[in-house]
Every structure is written in C-alpha cells, then in structure tokens.
PDB file of C-alpha atoms in Angstrom:
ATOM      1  CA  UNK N   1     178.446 236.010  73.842  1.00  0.00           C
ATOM      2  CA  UNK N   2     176.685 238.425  71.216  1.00  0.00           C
ATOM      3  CA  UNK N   3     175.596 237.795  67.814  1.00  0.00           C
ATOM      4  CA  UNK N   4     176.203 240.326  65.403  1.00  0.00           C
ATOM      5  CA  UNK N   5     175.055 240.364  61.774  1.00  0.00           C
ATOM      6  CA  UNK N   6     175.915 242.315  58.646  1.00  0.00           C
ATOM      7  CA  UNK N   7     175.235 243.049  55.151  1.00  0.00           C
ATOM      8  CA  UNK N   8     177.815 243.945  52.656  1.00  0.00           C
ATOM      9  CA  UNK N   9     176.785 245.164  48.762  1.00  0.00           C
ATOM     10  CA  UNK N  10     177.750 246.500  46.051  1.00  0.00           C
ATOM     11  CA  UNK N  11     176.208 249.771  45.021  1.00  0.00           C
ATOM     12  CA  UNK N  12     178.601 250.143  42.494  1.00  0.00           C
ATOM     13  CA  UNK N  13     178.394 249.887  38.320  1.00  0.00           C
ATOM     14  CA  UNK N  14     181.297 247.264  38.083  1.00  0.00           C
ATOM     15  CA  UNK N  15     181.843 243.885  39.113  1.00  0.00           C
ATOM     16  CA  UNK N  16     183.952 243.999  42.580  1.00  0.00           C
ATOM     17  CA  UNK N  17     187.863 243.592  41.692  1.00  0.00           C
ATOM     18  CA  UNK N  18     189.168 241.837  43.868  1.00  0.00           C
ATOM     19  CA  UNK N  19     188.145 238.103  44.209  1.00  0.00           C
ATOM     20  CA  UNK N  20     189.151 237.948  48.023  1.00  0.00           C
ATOM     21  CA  UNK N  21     188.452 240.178  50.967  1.00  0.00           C
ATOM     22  CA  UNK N  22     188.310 240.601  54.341  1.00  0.00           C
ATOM     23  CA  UNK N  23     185.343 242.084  56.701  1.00  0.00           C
ATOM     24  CA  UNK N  24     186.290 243.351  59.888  1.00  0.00           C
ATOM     25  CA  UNK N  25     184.373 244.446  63.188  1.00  0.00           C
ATOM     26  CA  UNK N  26     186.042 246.770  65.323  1.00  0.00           C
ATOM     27  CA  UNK N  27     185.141 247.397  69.542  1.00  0.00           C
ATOM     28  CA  UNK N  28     186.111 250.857  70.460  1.00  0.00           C
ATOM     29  CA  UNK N  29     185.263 253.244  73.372  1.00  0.00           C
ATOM     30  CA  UNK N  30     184.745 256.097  70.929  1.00  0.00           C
ATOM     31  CA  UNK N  31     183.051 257.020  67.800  1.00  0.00           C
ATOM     32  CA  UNK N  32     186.412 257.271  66.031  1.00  0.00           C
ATOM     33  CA  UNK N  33     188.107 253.639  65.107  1.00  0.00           C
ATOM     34  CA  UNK N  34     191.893 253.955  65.694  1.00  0.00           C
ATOM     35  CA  UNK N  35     193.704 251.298  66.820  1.00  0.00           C
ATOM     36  CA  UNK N  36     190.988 249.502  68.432  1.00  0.00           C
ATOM     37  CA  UNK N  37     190.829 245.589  69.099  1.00  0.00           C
ATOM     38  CA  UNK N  38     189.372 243.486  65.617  1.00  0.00           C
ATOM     39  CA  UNK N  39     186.416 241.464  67.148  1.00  0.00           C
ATOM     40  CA  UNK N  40     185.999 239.718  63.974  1.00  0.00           C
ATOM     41  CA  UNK N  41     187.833 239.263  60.574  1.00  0.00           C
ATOM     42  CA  UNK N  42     185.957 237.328  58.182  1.00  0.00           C
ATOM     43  CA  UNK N  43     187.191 236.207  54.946  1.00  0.00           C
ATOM     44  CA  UNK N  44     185.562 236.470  51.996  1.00  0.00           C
ATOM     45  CA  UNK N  45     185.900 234.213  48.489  1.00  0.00           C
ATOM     46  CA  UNK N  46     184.125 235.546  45.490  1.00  0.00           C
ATOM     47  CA  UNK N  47     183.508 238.369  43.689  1.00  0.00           C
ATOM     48  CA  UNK N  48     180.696 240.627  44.343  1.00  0.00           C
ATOM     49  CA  UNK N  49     178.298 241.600  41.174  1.00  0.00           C
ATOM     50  CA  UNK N  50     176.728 245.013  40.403  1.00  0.00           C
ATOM     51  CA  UNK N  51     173.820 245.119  43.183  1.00  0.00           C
ATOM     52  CA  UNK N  52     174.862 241.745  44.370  1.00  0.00           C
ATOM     53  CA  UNK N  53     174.781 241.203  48.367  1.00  0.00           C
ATOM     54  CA  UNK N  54     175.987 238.660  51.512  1.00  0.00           C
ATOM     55  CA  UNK N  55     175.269 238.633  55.184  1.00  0.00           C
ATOM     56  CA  UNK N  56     177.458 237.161  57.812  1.00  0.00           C
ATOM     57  CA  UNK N  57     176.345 236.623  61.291  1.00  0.00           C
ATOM     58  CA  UNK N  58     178.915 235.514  63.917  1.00  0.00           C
ATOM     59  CA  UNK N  59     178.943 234.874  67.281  1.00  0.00           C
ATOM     60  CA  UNK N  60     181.748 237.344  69.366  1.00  0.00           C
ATOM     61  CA  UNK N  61     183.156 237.236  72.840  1.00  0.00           C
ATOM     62  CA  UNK N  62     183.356 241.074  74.197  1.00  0.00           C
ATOM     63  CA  UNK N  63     186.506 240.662  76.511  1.00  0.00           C
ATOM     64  CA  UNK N  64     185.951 240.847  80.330  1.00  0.00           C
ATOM     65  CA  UNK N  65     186.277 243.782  82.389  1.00  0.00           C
ATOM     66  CA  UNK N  66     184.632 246.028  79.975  1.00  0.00           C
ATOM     67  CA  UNK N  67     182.212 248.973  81.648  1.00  0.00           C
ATOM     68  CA  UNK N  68     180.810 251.897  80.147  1.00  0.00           C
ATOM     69  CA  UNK N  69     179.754 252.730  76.661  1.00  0.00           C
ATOM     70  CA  UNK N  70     181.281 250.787  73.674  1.00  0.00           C
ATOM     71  CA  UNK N  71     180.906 251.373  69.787  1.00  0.00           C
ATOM     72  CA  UNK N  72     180.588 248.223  66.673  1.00  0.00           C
ATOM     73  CA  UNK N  73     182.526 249.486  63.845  1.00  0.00           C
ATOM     74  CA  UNK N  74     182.106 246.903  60.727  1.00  0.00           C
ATOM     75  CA  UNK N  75     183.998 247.453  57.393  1.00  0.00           C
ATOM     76  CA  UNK N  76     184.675 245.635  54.158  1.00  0.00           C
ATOM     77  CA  UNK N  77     187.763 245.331  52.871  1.00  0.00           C
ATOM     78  CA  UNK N  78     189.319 248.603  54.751  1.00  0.00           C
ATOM     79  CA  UNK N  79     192.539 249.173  52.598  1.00  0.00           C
TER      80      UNK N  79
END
C-alpha cells in the first residue's frame, strides 16, 4: 500500500463550471500517459471558487509483479 496526496486549485478568474468532477491518478512506465491503468478516480461535488483549493489523500494498491521504474500522473477533470 502507498499513500498518495494531492492538491487541486483554481488559478483561474471565474468560479469553476462544472459542479462535478473527477480526479484521476494514472501508473505508467513512461513519462507519457497513454492508455495506462487509473489507480484512482475520485469524485468530486462542488464547485471550486477563484483561488479556492482541496486535497485528497488515498491509500492505492500498485498491482503485483511490477519491477523497474514507474511514473504518478494525477489530473483533474481530464476532458
């Protein structure tokens, strides 16, 4: 098990648009994210104000059999 923790804000001048979301962590064996396995989706209810900010730490199971060097890619709402 791993915990991994991230911060999601809004640097922007407008109220966020949407008032659901989802954050996403990715595992891939390469700096580029392509199809690579979702370790986490998290859900997210409520808009997000101008400057406004949440964390989310979850605990993730990296799947067995894994060797060598891996990548964390974590994104907001990706579409």
């Amino acid at each position: 098990r791993y915990t991994l923790s991230w911060v999601v804000k809004n640097d922007g001048a407008f109220e966020t648009s949407s008032n659901t979301w989802t954050d996403y962590v990715w595992l891939s064996q390469d700096t580029i994210l392509r199809n690579d396995p979702v370790l986490v989706a998290q859900q997210r209810v409520g808009k997000l104000v101008p400057g406004g900010n949440y964390s989310v730490t979850r605990e993730v199971v990296i799947p067995d059999g894994l060797s060598g060097t891996y990548y964390v890619f974590a994104s907001a709402d990706p579409s």
